Each structure stands twice: as C-alpha cells, then as structure tokens.
GROMACS .gro file of C-alpha atoms in nm:
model
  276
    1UNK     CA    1  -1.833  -1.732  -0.407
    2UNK     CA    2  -1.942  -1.381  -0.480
    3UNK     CA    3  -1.712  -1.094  -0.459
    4UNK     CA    4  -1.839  -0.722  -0.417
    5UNK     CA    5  -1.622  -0.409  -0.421
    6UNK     CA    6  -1.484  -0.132  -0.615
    7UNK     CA    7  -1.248   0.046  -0.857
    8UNK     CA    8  -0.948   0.211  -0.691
    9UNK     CA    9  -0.963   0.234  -0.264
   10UNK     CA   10  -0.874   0.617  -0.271
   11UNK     CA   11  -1.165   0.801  -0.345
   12UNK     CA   12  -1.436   0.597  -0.172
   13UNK     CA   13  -1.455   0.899   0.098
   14UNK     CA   14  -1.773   0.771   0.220
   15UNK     CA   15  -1.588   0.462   0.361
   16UNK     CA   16  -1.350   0.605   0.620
   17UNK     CA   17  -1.429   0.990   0.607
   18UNK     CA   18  -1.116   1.156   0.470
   19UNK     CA   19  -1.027   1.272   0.145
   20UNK     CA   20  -0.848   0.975   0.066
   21UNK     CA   21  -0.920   0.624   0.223
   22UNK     CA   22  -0.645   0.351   0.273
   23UNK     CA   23  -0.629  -0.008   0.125
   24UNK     CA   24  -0.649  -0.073   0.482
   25UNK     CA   25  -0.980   0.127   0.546
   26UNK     CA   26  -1.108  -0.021   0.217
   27UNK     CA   27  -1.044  -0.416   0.299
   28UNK     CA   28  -1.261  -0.341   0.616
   29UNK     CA   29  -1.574  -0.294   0.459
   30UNK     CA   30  -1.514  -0.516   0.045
   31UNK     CA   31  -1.303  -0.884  -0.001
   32UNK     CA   32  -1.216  -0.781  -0.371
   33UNK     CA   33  -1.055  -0.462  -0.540
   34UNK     CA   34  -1.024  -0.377  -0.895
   35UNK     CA   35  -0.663  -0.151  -0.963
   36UNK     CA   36  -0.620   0.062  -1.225
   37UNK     CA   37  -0.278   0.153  -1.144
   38UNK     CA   38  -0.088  -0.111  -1.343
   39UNK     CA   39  -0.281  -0.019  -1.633
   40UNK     CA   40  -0.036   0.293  -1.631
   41UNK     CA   41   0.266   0.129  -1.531
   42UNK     CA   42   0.385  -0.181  -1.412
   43UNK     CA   43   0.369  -0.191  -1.013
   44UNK     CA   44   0.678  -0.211  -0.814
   45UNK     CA   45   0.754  -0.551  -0.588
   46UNK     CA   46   0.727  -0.308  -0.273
   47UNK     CA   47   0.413  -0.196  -0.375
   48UNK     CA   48   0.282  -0.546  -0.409
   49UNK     CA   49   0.405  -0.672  -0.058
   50UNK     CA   50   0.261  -0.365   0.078
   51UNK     CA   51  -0.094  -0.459  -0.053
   52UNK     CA   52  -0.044  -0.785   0.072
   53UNK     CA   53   0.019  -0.642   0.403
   54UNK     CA   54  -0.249  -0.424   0.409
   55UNK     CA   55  -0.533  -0.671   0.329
   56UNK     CA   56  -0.621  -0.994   0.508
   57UNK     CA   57  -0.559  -1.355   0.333
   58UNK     CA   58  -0.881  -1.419   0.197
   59UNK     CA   59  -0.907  -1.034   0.021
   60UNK     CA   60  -0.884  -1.045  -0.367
   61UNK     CA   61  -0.727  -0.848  -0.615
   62UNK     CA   62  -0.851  -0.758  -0.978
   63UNK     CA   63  -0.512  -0.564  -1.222
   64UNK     CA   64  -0.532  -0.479  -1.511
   65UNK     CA   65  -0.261  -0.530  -1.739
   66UNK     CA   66  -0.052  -0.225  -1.886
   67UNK     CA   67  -0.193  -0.041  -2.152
   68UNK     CA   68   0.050  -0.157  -2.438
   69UNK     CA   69  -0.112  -0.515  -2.401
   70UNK     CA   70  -0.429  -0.388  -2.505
   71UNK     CA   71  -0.326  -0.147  -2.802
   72UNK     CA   72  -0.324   0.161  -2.560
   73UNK     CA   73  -0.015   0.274  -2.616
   74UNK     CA   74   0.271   0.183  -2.927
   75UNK     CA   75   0.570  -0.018  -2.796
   76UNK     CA   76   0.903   0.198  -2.709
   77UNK     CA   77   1.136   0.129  -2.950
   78UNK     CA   78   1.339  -0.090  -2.720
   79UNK     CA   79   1.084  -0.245  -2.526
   80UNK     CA   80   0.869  -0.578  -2.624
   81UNK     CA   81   0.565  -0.711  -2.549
   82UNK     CA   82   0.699  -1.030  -2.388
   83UNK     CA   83   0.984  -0.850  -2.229
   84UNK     CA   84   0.732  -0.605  -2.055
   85UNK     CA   85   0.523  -0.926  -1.990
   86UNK     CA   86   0.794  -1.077  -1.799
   87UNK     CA   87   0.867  -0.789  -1.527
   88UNK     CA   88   0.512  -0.793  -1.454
   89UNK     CA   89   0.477  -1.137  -1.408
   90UNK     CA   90   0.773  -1.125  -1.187
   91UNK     CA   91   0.639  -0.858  -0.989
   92UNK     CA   92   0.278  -0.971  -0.984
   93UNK     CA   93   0.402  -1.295  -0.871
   94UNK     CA   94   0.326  -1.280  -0.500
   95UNK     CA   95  -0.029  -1.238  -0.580
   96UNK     CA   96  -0.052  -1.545  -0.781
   97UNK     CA   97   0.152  -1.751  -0.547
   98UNK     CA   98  -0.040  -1.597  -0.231
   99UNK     CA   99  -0.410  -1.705  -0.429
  100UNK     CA  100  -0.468  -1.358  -0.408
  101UNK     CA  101  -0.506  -1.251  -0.780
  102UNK     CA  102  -0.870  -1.303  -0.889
  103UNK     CA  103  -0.783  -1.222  -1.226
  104UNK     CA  104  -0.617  -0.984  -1.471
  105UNK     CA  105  -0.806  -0.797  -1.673
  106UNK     CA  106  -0.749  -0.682  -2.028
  107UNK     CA  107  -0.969  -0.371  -2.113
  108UNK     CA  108  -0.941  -0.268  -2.490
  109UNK     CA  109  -1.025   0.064  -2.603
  110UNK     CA  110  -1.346   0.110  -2.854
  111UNK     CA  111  -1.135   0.101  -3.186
  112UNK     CA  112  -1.031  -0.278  -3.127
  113UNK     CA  113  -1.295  -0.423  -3.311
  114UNK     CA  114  -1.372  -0.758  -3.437
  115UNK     CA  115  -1.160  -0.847  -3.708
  116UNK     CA  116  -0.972  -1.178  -3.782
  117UNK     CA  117  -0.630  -0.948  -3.695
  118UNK     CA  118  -0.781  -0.873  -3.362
  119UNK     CA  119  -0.872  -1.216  -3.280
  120UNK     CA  120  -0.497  -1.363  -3.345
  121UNK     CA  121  -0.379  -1.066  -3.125
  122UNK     CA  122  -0.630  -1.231  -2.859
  123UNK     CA  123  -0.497  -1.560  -2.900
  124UNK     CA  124  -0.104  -1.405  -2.838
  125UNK     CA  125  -0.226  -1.219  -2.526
  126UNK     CA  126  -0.355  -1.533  -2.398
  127UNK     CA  127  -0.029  -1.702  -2.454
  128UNK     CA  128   0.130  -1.386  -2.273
  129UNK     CA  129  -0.090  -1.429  -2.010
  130UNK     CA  130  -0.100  -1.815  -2.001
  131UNK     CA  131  -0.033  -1.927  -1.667
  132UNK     CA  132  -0.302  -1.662  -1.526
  133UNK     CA  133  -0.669  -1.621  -1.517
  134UNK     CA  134  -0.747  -1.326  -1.769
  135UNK     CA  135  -1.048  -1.142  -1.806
  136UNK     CA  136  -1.166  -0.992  -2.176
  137UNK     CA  137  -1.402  -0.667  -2.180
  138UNK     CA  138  -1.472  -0.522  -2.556
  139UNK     CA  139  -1.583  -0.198  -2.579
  140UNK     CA  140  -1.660  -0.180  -2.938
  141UNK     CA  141  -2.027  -0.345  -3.047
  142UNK     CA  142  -1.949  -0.520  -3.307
  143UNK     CA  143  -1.785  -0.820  -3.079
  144UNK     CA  144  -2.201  -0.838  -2.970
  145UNK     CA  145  -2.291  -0.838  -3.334
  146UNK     CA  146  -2.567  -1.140  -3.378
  147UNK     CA  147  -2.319  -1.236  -3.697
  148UNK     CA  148  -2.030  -1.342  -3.507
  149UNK     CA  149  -2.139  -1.381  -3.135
  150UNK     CA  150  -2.159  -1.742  -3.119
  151UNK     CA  151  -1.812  -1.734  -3.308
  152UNK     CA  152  -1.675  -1.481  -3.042
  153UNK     CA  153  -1.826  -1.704  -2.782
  154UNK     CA  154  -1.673  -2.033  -2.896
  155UNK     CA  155  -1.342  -1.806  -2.878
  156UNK     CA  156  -1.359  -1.747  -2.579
  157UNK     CA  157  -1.442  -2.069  -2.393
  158UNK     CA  158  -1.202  -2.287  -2.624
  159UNK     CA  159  -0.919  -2.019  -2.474
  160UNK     CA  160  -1.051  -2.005  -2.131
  161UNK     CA  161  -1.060  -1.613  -2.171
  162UNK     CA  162  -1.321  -1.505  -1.952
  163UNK     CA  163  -1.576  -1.214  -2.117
  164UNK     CA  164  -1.628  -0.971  -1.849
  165UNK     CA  165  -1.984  -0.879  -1.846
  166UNK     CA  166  -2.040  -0.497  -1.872
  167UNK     CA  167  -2.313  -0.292  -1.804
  168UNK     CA  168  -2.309   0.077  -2.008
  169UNK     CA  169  -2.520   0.342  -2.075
  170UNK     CA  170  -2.855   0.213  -2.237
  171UNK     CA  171  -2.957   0.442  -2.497
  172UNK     CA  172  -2.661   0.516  -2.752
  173UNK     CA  173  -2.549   0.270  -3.043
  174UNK     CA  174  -2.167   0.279  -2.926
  175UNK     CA  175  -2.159   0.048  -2.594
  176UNK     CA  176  -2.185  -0.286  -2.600
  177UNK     CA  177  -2.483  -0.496  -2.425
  178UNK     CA  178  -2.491  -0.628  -2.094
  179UNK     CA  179  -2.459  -0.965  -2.216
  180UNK     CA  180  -2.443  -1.239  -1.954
  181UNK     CA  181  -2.350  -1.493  -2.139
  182UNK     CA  182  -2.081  -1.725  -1.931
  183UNK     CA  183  -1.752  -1.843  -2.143
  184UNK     CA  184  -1.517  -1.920  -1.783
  185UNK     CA  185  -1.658  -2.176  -1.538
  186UNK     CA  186  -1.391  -2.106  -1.285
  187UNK     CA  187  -1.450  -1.741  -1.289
  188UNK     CA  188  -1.634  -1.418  -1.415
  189UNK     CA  189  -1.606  -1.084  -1.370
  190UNK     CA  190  -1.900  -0.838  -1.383
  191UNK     CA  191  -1.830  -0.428  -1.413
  192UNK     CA  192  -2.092  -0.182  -1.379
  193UNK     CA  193  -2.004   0.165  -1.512
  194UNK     CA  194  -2.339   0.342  -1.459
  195UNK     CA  195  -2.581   0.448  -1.689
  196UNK     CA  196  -2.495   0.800  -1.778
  197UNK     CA  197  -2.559   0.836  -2.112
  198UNK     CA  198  -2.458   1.208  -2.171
  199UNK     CA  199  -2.157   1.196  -1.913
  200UNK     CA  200  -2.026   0.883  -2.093
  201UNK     CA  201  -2.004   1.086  -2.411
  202UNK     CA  202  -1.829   1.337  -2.233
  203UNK     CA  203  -1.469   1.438  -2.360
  204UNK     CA  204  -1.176   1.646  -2.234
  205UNK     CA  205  -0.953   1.647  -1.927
  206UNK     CA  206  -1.243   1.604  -1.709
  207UNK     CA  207  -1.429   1.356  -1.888
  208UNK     CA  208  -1.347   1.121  -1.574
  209UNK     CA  209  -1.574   1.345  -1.370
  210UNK     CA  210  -1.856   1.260  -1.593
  211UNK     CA  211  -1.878   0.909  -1.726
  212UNK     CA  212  -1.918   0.687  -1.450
  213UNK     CA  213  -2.152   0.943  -1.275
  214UNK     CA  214  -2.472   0.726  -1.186
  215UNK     CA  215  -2.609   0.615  -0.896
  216UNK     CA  216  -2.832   0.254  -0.936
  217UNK     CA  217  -3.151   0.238  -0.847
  218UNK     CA  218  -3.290  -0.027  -0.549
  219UNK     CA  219  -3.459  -0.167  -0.924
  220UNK     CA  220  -3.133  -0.175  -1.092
  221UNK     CA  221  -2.942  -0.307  -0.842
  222UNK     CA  222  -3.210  -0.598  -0.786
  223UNK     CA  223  -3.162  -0.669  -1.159
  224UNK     CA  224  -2.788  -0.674  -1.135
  225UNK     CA  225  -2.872  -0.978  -0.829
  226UNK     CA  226  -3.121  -1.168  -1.012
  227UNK     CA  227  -2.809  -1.175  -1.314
  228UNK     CA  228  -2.556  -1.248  -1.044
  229UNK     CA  229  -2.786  -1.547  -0.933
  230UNK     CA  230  -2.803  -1.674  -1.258
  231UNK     CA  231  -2.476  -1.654  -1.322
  232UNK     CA  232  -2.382  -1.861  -0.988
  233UNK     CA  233  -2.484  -2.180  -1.184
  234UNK     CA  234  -2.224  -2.129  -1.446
  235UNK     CA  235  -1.918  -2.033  -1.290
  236UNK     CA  236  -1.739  -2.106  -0.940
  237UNK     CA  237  -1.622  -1.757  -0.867
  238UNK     CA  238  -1.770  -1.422  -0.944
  239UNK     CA  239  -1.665  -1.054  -0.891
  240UNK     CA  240  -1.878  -0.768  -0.857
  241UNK     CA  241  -1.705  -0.413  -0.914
  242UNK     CA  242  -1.883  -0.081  -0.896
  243UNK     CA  243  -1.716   0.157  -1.149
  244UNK     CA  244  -1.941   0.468  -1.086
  245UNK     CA  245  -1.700   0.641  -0.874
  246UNK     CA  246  -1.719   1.031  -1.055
  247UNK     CA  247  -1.993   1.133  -0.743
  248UNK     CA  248  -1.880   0.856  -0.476
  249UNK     CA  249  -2.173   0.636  -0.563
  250UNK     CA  250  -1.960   0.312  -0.601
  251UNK     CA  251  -1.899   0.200  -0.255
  252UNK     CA  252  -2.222   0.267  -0.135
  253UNK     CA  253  -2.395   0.062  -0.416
  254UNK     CA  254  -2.168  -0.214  -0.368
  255UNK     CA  255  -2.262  -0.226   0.021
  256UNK     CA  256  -2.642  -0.211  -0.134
  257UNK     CA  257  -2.550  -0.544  -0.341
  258UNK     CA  258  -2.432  -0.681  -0.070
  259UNK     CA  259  -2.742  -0.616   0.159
  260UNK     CA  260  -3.004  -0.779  -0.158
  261UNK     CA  261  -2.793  -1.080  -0.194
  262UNK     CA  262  -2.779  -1.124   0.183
  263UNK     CA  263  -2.421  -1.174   0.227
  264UNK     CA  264  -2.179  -1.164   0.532
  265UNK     CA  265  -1.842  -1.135   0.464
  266UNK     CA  266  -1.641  -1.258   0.765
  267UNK     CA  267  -1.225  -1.226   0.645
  268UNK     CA  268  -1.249  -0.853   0.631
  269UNK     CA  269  -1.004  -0.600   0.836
  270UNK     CA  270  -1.106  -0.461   1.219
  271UNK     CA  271  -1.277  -0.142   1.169
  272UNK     CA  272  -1.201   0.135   1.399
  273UNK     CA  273  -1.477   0.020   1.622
  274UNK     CA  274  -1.349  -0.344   1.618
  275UNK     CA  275  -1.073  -0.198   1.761
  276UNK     CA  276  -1.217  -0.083   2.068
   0.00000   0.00000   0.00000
C-alpha cells in the first residue's frame, strides 16, 4: 500500500480555498498526514478523538514525537524522558488501538551525529518507543558516511527502526543523500523537502518561508515513482509526504504522485460536490 499526502492540513490553501483548510477538507483529497504539532507538545486526548472524528477509518496518521526525545530541547528539571513518554503514549493511544498510527517519527536535528553515544541513545528511544512503529531520519551526513553505513544499516534492521528516506537539496555538503536503502519490511516512510539549496541555508525567524520552497519537476517527481516502485518489493507499507509547503507546492505535487503512479484512493471524505 502506498500512502501520499502532506505535512500539516492548514496551509494547503489550494485544497479547499480558504486561508486555512480543515483535517476534514484535507482527508477528502490524501489517506495519510504527517503532524508536526506533537513535536512541540504532547497532544491532548480531545485533540486526538477529534482527528479521529474528522478522518475516515482507513486515513493514516504520521507524529512525530516531542522534541526532548530527539535532543531538541534539555529535560525540565522535574520531568523525565520515560515519564513524558508515558502521557504520550496514553494519549496517542487511540491511534494505535484504532490502526490508525502509521508510524512515529523521530527527526533529529543536524548536530546528532554518528557516534557510539548517539547510537546507545537510539537503542533507549527504541525501548521508549517499543510497542510502536518508529521512523529514524538523520540529518547530519556522517550517518551516510561509506565507513559506517553498512554498520548504521545493520542497526537499524536488527532494531526494526525504520530509516526514513529523505530527499534534500542536491548541491551542498551538509544534507544527507537520498538513500533508498530499506531497513523495515513492514513499513517506510519517504519525505521530500524540496530542493532549494539557498532557501535551505536560510536562517532567522522566517527561515520556514524559505527552506522547503521548491516545486518538483514532472522529471523529479517520475524519479521519486520509479524509487517508490522499487521500494514496493521491500516493504509492505509506504508513505509518501510532501514537505515543500513554504509556496503551497506540497499538495499539489502529492496529487501529481498520485496521478504517475496511477492510484485511486477510494476511503477518502465526501467533497463538497459529493455532497450534492
């Protein structure tokens, strides 16, 4: 099964025609969506029945987990991290139980590197995580160096962590390598930030606006089919989300996917027309 969609619901404007489209609006056109919310905090039960509401049974939800998991942000001095761990589980729980959760994802920032430290703290946030699938995307290259790949690799399978495949601007020596190599047979997750390689540089309070600004090609999005093809003999279940959201691009490149690889999905919500 292939899943296509996006990051967030909100801003896909193009989708519904207002300045901010609904879950509901969203789950009409994409099965799968990627939040980013609970990387900020850890979402509220109501909040989680409400998306369950909003969204038909077979629609799929990517989270990823809070931002003190992945070295984000230092600890409080009363919290822990299995303490934290618990209340989202708990809260998260509906989605698991419902088959709704396609997988967590843990997204560490550039200065985790590979080191021997940061592999043990992998194998904790697996134990963390243990009863749920869990996605892995590095954004530091040296978890891509040729040295320890095969090592990193190994890793991965042997702890059922699956490496979400990432695709980055091309031409500067800090992102990591669209590297389609499979370590999950029961899932995989593939995220496509665009190809900007000056807005991806880009710092300040408004570096959002220009990192994921890209818009694929026809070319690149034929690429990114032939990969998800490939990919289909390897693993059961894979997701597709569009991360170039800074000019709106997202949602209509994920509906371009979806045309190449000649897929119908038929679980979706009524659109307004449905309705009538």
């Amino acid at each position: 099964m292939i899943y296509i969609g996006c990051t967030g619901f909100e801003e896909h404007q193009t989708l519904s025609q207002k300045s901010k489209t609904s879950l509901t609006e969203y789950a009409s056109h994409f099965p799968i969506v990627e939040l980013d919310t609970s990387f900020y905090f850890i979402p509220t039960k109501q909040a989680v029945a409400k998306w369950l509401r909003e969204t038909p049974a077979a629609f799929r939800f990517i989270l990823k987990v809070p931002g003190v998991f992945t070295t984000h942000r230092k600890l409080e001095a009363e919290e822990s991290l299995l303490t934290l761990a618990k209340r989202f589980l708990e809260h998260i729980e509906p989605l698991r139980q419902s088959g709704r959760l396609f997988c967590l994802l843990a997204q560490f920032p550039a200065r985790f590197t590979c080191t021997n430290e940061h592999v043990l703290y992998l194998e904790e946030i697996k134990k963390i995580f243990a009863t749920l699938p869990l996605a892995i995307e590095f954004r530091h290259r040296s978890w891509y160096d040729e040295r320890y790949t095969q090592q990193m690799y190994r890793f991965m399978y042997a702890n059922q962590l699956s490496l979400a495949l990432v695709d980055e601007p091309k031409k500067l020596p800090t992102t990591i390598p669209l590297d389609a190599t499979i370590t999950n047979q029961e899932f995989t997750l593939l995220r496509l930030h665009g190809r900007n390689d000056a807005g991806w540089m880009h710092t300040g309070v408004d570096a959002r606006k220009f990192r994921t600004l890209y818009r694929y090609s026809a070319e690149e999005l034929h690429e990114f089919a032939e990969l998800i093809r490939a990919c289909q003999q390897k693993t059961k279940e894979i997701a597709v989300i569009f991360n170039n959201n800074s000019g709106g691009d997202a949602a209509e490149n994920a509906k371009q996917l979806i045309q190449q690889l000649q897929i119908t999905y038929q679980e979706l919500n009524p659109t307004q027309l449905d309705l009538f």
